Backbone as JSON, one array per atom type, in Angstrom:
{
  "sequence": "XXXXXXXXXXXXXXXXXXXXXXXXXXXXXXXXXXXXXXXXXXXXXXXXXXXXXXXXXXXXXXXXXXXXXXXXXXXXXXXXXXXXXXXXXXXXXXXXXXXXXXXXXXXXXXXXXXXXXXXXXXXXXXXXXXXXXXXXXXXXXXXXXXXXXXXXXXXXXXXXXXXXXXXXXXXXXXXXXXXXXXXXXXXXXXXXXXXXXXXXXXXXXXXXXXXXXXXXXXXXXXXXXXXXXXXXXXXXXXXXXXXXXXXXXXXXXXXXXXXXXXXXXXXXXXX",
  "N": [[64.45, -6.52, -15.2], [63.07, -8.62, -13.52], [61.36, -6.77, -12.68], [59.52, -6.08, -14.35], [58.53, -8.86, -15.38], [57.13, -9.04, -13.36], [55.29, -7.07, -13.17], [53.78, -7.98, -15.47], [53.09, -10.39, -14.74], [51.24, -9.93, -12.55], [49.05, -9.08, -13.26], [47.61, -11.0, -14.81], [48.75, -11.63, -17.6], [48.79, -13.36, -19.94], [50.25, -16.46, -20.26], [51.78, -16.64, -23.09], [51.86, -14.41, -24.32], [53.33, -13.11, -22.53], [56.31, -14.65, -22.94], [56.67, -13.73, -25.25], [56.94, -10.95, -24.55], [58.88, -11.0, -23.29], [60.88, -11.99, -24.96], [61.41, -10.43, -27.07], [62.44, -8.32, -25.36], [64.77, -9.22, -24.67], [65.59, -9.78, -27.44], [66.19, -6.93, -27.96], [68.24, -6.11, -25.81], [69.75, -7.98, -26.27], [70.94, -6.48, -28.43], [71.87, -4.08, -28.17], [73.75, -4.81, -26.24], [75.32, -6.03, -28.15], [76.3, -3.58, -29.84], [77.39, -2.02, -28.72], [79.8, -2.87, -27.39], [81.06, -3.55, -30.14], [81.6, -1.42, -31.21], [83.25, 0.15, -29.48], [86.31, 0.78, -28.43], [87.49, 0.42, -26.01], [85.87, -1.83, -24.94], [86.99, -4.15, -26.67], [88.86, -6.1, -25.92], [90.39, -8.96, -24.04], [89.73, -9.41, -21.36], [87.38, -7.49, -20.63], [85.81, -9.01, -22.01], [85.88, -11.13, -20.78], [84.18, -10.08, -18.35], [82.27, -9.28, -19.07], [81.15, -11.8, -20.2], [80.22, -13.12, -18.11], [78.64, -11.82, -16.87], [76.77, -12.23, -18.67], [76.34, -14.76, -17.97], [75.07, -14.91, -15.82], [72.23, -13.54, -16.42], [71.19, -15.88, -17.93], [70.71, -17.33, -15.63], [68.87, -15.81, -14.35], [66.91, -16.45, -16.09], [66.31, -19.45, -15.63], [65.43, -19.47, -13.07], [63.19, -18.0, -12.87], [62.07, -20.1, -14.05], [61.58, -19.54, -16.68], [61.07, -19.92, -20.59], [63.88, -21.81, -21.53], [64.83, -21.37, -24.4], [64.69, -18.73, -24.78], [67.28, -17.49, -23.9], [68.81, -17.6, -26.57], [68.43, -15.63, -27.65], [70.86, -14.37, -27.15], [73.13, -15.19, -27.8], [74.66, -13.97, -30.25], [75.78, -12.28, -29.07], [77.23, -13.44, -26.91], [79.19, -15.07, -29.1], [80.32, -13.3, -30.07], [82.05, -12.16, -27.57], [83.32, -14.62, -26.87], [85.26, -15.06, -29.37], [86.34, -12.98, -29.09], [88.04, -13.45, -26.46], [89.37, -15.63, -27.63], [90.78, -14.55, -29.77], [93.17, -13.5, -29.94], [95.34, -15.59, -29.68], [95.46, -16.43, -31.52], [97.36, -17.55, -33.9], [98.03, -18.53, -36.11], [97.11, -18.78, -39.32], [95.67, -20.22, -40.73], [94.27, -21.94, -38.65], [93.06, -19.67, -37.72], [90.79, -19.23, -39.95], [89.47, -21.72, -39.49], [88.35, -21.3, -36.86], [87.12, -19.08, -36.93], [85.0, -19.49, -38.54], [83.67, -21.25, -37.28], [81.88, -19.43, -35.8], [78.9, -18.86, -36.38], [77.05, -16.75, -36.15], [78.58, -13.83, -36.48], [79.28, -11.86, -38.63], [81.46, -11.74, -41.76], [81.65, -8.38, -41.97], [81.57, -7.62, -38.9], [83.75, -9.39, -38.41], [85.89, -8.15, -39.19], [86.11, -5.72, -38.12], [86.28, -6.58, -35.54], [88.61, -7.16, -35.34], [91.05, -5.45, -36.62], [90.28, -3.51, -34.76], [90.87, -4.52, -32.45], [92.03, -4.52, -29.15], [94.93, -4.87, -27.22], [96.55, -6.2, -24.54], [98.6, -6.04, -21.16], [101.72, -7.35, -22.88], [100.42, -9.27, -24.47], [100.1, -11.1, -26.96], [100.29, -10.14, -30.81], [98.68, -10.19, -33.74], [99.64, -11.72, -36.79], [100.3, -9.84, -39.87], [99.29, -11.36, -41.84], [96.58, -12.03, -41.3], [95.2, -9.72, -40.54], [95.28, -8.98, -42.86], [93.43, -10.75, -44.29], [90.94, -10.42, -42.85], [90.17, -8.33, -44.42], [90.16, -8.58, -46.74], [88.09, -10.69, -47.06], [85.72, -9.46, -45.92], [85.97, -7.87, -48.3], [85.45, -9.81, -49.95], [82.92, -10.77, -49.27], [81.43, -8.02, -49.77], [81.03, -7.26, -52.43], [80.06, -9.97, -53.72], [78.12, -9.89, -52.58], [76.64, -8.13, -53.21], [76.84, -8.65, -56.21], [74.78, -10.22, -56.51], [72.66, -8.94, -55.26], [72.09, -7.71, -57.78], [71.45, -9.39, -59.85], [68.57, -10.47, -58.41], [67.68, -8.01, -58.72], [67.21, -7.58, -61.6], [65.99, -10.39, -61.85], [63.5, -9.89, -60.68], [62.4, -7.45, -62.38], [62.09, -9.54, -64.53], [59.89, -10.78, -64.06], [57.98, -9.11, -63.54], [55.78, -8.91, -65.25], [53.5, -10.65, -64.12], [51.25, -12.01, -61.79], [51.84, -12.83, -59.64], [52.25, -12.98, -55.74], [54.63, -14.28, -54.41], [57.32, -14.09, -55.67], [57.8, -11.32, -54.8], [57.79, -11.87, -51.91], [60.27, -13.58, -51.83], [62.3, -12.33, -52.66], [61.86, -10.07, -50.91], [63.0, -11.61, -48.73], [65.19, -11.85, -49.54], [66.35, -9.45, -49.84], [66.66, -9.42, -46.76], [68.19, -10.82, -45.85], [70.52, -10.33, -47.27], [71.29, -8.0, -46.07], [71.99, -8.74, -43.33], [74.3, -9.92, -43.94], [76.33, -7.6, -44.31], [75.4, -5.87, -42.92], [77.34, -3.87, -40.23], [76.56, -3.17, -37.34], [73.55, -4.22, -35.05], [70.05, -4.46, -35.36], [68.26, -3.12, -33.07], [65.74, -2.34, -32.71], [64.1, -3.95, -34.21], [60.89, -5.54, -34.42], [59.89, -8.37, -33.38], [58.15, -11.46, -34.74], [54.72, -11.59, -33.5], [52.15, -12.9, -32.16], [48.77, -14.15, -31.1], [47.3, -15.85, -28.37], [45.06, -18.8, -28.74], [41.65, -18.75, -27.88], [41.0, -21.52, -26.87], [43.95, -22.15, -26.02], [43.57, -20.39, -23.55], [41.6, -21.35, -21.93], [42.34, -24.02, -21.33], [45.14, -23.76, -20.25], [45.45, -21.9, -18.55], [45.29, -18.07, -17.06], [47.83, -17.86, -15.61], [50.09, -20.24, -15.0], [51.64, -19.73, -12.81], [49.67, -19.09, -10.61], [48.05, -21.41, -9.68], [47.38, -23.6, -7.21], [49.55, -24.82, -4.95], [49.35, -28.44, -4.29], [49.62, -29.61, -1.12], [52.36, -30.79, 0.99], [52.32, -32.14, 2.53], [50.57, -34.14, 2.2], [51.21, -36.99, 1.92], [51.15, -37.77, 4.83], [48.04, -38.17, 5.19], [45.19, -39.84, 6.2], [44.02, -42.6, 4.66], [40.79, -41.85, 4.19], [40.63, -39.0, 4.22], [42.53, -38.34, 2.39], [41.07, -39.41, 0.16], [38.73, -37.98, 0.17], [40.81, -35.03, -0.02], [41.57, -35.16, -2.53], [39.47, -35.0, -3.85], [38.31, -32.66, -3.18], [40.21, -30.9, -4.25], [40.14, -32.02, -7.31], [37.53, -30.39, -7.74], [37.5, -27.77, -7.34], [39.77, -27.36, -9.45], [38.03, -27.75, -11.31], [36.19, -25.61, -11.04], [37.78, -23.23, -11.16], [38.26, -23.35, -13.9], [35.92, -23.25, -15.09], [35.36, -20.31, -14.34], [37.13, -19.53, -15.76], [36.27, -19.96, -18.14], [33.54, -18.49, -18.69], [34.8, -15.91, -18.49], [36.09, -15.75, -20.7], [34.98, -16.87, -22.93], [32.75, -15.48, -25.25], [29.6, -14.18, -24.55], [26.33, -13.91, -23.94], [24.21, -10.91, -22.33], [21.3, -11.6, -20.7], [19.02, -10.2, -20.5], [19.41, -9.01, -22.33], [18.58, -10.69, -24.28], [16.41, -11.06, -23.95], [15.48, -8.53, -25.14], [15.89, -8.8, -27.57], [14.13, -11.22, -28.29], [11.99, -10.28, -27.77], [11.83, -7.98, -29.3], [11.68, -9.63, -31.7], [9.44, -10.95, -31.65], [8.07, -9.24, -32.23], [7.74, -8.87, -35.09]],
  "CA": [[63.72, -7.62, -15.84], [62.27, -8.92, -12.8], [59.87, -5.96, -12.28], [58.76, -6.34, -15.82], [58.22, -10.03, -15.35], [56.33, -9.12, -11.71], [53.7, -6.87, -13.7], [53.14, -8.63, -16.63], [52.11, -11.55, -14.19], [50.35, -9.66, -11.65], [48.06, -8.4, -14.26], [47.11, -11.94, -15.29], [48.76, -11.62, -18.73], [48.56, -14.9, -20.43], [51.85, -16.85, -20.58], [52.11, -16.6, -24.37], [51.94, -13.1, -24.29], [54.6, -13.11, -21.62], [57.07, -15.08, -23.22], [56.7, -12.41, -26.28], [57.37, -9.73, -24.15], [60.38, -11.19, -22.6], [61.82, -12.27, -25.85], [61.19, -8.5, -27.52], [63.04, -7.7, -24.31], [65.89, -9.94, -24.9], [66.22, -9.03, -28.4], [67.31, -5.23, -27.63], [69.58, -5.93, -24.85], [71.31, -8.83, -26.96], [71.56, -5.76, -29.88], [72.43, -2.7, -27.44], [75.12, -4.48, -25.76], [76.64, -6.32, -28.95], [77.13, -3.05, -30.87], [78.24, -1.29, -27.56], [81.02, -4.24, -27.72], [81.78, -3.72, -31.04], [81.8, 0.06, -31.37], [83.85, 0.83, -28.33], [87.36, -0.01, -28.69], [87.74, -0.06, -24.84], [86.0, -3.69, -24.95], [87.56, -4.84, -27.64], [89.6, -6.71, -25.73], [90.15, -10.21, -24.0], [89.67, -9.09, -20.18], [86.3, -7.0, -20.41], [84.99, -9.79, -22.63], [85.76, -12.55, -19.56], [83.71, -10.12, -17.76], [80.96, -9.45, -20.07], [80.57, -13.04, -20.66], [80.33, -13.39, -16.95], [76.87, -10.93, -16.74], [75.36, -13.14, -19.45], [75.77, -16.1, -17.01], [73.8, -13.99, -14.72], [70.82, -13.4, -17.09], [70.44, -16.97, -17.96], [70.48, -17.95, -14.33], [67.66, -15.58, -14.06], [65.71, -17.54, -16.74], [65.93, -20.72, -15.09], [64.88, -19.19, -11.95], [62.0, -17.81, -13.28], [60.91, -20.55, -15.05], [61.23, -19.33, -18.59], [62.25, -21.03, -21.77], [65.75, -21.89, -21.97], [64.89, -20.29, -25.8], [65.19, -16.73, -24.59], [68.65, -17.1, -24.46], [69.48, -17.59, -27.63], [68.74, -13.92, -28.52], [72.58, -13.17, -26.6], [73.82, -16.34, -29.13], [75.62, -13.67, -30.67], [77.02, -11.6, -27.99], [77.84, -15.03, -26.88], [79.87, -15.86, -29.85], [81.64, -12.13, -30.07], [83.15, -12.32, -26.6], [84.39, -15.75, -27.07], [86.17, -14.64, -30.4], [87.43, -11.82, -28.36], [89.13, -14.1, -25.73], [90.81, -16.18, -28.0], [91.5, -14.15, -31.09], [94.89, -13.48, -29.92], [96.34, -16.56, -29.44], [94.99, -17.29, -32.96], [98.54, -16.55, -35.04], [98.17, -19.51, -37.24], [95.93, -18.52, -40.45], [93.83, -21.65, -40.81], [93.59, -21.87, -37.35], [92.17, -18.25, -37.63], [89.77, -19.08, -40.34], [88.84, -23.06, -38.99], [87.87, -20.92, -35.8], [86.04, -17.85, -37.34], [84.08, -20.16, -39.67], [82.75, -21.86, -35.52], [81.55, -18.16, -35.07], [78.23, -18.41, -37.53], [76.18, -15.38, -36.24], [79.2, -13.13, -36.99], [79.91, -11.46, -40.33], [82.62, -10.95, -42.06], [82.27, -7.0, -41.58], [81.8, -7.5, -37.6], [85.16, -9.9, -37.73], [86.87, -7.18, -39.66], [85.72, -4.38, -37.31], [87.29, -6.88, -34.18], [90.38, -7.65, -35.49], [91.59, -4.3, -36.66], [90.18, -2.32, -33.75], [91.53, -5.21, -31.08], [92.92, -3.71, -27.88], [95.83, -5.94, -26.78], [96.44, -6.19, -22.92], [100.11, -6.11, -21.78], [102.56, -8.76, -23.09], [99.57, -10.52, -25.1], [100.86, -11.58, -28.8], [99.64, -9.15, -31.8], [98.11, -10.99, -34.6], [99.9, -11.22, -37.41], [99.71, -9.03, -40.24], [98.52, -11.83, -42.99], [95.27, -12.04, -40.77], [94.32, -8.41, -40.67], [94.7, -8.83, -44.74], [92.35, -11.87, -44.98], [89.35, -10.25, -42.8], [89.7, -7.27, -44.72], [90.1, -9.47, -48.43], [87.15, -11.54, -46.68], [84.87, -8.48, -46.22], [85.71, -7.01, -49.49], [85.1, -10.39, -51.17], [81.84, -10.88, -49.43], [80.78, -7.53, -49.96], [81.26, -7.71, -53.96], [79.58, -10.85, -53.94], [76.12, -9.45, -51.53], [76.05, -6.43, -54.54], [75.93, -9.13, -57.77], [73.67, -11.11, -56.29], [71.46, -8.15, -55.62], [71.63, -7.08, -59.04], [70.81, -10.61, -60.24], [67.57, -10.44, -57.81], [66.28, -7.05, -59.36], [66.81, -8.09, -62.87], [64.87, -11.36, -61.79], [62.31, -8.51, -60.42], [62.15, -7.23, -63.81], [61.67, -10.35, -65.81], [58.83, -11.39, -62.93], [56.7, -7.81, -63.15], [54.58, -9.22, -65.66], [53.36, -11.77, -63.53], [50.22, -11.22, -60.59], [51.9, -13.68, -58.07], [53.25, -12.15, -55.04], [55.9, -14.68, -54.26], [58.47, -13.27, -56.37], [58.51, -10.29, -53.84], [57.92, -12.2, -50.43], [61.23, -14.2, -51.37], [63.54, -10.56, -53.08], [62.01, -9.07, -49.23], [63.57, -12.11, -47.57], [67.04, -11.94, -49.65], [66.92, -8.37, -48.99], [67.21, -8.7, -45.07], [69.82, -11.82, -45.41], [72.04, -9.51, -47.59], [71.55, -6.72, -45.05], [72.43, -9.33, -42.29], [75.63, -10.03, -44.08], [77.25, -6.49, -44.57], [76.0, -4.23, -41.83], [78.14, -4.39, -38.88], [75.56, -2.91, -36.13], [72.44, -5.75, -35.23], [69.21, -3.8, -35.16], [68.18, -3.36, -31.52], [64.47, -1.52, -33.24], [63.51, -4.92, -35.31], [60.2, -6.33, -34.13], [60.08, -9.87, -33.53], [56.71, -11.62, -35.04], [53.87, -11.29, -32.26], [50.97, -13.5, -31.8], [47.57, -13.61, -29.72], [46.83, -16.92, -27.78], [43.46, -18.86, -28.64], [40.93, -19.32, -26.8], [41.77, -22.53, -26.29], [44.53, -21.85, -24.98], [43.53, -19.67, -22.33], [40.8, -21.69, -21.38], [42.9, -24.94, -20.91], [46.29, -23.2, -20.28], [45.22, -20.52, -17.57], [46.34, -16.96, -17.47], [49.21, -17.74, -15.6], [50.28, -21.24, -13.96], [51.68, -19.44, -11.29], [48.71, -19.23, -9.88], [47.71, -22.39, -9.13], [47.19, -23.59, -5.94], [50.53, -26.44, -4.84], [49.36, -29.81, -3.38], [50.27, -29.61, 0.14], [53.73, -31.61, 1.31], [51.78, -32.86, 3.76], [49.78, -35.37, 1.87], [51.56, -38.21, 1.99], [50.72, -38.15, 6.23], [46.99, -37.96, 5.47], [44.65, -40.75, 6.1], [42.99, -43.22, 3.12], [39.76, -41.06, 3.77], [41.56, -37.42, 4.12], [43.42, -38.32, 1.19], [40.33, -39.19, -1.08], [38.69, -35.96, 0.08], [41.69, -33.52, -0.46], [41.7, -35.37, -4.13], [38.01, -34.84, -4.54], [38.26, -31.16, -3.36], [41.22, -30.44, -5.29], [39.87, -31.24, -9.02], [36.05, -29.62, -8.19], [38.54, -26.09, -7.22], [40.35, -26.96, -10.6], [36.85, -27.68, -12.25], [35.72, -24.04, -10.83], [38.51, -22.03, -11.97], [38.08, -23.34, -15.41], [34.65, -22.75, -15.44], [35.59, -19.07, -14.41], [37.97, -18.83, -16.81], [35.71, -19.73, -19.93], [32.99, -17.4, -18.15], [35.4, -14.66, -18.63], [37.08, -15.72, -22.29], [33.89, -16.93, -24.13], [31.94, -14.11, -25.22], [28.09, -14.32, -23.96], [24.94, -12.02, -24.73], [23.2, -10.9, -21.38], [20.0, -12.5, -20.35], [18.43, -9.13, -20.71], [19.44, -8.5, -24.08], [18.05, -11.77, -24.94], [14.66, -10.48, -23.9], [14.87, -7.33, -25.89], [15.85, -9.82, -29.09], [13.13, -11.78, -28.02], [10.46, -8.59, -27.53], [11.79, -7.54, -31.1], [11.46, -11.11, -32.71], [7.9, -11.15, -31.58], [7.24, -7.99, -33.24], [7.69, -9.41, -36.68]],
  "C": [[62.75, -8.27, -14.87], [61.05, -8.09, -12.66], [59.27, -5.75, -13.49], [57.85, -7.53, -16.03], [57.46, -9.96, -14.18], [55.02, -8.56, -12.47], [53.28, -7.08, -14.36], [52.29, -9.85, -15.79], [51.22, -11.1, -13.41], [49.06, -8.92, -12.44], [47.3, -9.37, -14.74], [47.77, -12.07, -16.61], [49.03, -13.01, -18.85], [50.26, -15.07, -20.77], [52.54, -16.34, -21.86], [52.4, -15.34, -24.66], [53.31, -12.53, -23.59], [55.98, -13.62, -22.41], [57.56, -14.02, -24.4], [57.54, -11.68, -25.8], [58.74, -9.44, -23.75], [61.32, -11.31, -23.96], [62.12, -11.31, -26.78], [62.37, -7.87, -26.21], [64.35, -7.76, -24.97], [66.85, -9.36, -25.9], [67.11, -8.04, -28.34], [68.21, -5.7, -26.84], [70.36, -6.24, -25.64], [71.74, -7.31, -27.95], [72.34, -4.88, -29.38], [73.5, -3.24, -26.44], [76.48, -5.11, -26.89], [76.93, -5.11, -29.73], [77.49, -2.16, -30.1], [79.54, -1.89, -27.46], [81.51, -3.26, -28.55], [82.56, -2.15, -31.28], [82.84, 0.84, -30.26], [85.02, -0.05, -28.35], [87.82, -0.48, -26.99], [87.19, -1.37, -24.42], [86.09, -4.42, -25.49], [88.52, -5.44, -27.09], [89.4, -8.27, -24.58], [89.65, -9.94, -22.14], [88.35, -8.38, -19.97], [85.83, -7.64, -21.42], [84.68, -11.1, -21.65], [84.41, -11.66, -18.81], [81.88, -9.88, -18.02], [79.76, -10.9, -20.16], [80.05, -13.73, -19.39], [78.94, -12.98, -16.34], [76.33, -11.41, -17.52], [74.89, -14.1, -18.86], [74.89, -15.72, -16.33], [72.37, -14.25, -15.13], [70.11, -15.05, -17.17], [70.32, -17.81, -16.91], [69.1, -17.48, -14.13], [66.74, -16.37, -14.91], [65.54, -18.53, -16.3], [65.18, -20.83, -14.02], [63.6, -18.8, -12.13], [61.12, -18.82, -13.9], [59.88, -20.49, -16.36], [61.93, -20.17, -19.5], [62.97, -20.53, -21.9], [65.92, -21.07, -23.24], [65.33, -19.16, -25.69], [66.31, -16.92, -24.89], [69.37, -17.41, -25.71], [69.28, -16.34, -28.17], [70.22, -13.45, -28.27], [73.01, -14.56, -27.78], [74.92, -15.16, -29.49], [76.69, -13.03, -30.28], [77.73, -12.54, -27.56], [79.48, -14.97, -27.72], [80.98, -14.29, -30.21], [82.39, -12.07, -28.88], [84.33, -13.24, -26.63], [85.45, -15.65, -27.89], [86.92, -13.66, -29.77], [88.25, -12.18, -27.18], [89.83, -14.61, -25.88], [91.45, -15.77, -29.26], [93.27, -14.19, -30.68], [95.89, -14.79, -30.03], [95.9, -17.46, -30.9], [96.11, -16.86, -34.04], [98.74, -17.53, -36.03], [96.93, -18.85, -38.58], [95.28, -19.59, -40.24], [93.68, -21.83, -39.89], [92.63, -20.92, -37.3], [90.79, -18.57, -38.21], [88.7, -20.24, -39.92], [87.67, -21.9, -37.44], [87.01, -19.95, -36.25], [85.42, -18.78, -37.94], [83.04, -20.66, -38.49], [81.59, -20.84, -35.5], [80.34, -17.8, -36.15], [77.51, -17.68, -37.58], [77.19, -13.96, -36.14], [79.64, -12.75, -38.29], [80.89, -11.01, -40.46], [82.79, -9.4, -42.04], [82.29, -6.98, -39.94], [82.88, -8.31, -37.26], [86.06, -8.87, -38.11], [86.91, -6.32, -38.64], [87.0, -5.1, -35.87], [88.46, -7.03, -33.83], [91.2, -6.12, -35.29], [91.52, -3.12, -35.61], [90.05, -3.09, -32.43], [92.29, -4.36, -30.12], [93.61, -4.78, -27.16], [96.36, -5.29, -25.23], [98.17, -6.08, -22.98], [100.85, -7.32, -21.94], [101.12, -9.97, -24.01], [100.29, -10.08, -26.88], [99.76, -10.29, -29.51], [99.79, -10.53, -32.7], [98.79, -10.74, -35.95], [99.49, -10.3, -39.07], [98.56, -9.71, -41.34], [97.07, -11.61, -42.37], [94.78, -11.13, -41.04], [93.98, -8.51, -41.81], [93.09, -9.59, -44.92], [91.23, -11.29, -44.41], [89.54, -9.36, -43.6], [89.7, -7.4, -46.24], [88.85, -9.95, -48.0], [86.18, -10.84, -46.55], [84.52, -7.86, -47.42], [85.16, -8.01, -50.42], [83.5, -10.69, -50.75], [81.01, -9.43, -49.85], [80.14, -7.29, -51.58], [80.26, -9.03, -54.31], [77.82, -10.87, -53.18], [75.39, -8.71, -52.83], [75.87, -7.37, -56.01], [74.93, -9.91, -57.57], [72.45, -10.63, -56.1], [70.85, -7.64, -56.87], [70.92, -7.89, -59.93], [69.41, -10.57, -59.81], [66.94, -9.27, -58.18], [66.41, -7.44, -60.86], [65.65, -9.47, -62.52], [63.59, -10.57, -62.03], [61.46, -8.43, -61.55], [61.13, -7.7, -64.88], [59.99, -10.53, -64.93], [57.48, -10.28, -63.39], [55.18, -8.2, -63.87], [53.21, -10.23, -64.7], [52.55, -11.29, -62.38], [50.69, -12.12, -59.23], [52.62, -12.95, -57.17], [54.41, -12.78, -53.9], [56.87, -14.48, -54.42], [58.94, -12.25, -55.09], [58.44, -10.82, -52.6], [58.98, -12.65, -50.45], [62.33, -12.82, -51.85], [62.87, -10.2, -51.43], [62.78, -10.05, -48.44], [65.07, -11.82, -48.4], [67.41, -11.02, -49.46], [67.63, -8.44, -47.76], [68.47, -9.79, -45.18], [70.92, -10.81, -46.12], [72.5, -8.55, -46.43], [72.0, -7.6, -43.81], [73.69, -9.36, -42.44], [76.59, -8.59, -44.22], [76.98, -5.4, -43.66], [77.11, -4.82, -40.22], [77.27, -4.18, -37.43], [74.07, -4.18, -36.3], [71.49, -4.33, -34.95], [68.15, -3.87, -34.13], [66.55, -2.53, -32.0], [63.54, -2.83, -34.11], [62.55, -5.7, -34.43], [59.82, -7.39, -34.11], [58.38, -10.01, -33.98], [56.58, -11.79, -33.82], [52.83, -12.03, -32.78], [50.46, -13.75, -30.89], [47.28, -14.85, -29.19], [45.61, -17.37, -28.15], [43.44, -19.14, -27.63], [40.95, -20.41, -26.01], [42.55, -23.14, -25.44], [44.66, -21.47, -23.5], [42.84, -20.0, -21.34], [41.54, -23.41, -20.77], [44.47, -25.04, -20.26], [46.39, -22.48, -18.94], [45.62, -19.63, -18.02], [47.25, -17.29, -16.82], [49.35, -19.13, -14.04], [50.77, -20.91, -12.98], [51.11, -19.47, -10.12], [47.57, -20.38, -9.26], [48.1, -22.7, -7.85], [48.09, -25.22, -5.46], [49.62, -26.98, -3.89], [50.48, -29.5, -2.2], [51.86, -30.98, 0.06], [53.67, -32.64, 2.14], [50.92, -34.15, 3.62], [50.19, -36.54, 2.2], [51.16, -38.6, 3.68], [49.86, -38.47, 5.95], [46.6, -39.57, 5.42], [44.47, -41.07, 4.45], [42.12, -42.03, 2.92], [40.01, -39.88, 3.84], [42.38, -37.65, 2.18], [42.23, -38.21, -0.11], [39.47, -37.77, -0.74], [39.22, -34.84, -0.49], [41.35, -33.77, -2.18], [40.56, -34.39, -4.88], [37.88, -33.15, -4.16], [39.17, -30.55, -4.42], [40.71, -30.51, -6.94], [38.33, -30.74, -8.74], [37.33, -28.06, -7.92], [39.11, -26.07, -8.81], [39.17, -27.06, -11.94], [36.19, -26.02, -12.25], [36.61, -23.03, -11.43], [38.88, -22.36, -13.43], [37.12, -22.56, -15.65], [34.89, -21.13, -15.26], [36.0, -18.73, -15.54], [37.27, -18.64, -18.43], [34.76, -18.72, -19.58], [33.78, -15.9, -18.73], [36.26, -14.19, -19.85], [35.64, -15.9, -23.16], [33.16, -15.88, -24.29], [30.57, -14.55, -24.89], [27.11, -13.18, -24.19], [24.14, -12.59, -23.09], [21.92, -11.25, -21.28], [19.11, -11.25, -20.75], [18.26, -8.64, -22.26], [18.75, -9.71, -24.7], [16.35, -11.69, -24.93], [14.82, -9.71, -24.82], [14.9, -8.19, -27.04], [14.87, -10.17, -29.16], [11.93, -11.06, -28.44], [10.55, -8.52, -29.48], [11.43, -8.24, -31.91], [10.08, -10.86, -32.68], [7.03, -10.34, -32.34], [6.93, -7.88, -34.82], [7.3, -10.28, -37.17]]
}
């Protein structure tokens, strides 16, 4: 991640762009290590979830260090919230305790609690869960899945009644209940799903920089300097930050060469 984050900046790429890239990053990992989790019964358990949860601290140390938004990390949110369930499922042998606590856990679905329970790997001497539990995720899957499928059928009959009709609302909100159903019943997260992407204005880039890194720190040393040293450094300091604006719109605004403005010119005259 660092040498990703080294040439995206050393290239100039504009923050906004950056933050994209990182959070496209993010995405996949969070997906490719929660359905590595889930799918592998060898970390289905409460001991390679302490340590799991232990390499996420890591990551979001690196964000702070870097000086990215705290946001990124909410793409692991859910790996997050499957380890934790996997450290204290066991000691969860009360039912409503079970479900008060799964209900905490709201970027998990009932088919990825089913999947954890039943294909738990218990350490030695740790409690087994009893059996009512296994029933309820696997009543709790079957009743949400039953209840994803009439609600779809409801939403293409809507479809139906709608077709006559030239607005294309009808289908922008059936494409969003599509993906929430599909959120609720697959068990794998989709580590391939492109996050929206947008381009910085001009604006931006021109009042923003390409990349505050590159600014030039106020010495440490100021506070020694004389009255008249001091108004100097000031007065050098914003004409330098007046110049590398001016560069910067130079190099964002678009402009027509002086040359070409003759030939326009030449041509105008000719008519």
């Amino acid at each position: 991640m660092t040498s990703i984050l080294y040439v995206l900046q050393s290239y100039d790429v504009h923050p906004v762009i950056v933050i994209q890239a990182m959070a496209q990053l993010f995405h996949f990992l969070s997906c490719e290590v929660f359905n590595r989790i889930l799918f592998n019964k060898k970390h289905l358990c409460r001991s390679r979830a302490l340590q799991i949860r232990m390499n996420l601290t890591v990551i979001e140390e690196w964000v702070r260090e870097h000086h990215l938004p705290t946001s990124l990390g909410a793409y692991f949110n859910p790996v997050i919230q499957l380890v934790q369930l996997l450290q204290c499922v066991s000691q969860l042998t009360d039912l409503m305790d079970f479900i008060h606590t799964v209900k905490a856990f709201d970027l998990l679905n009932p088919m990825q609690v089913k999947r954890l329970v039943l294909n738990y790997r218990y350490e030695v001497q740790e409690p087994k869960l009893p059996e009512e539990i296994e029933k309820y995720t696997m009543q709790l899957a079957e009743d949400t899945l039953k209840s994803l499928q009439t609600e779809k059928q409801q939403q293409q009959e809507a479809e139906k009644r709608s077709m006559d009709t030239s607005s294309s609302r009808p289908n922008s909100i059936s494409s969003l209940g599509s993906l929430l159903i599909r959120d609720m019943i697959v068990e794998k997260r989709d580590a391939k799903y492109m996050l929206p992407f947008s381009l910085p204005t001009t604006t931006n880039m021109v009042h923003s920089g390409w990349n505050n890194t590159h600014q030039k720190p106020v010495p440490a040393c100021k506070e020694n300097m004389s009255l008249s040293d001091s108004i100097y450094f000031e007065l050098k300091h914003k004409m330098s930050i007046e110049r590398e604006k001016n560069m910067r719109e130079r190099s964002i605004i678009p402009t027509i060469p002086e040359e070409w403005l003759e030939r326009l010119d030449h041509h105008t005259g000719q008519y």
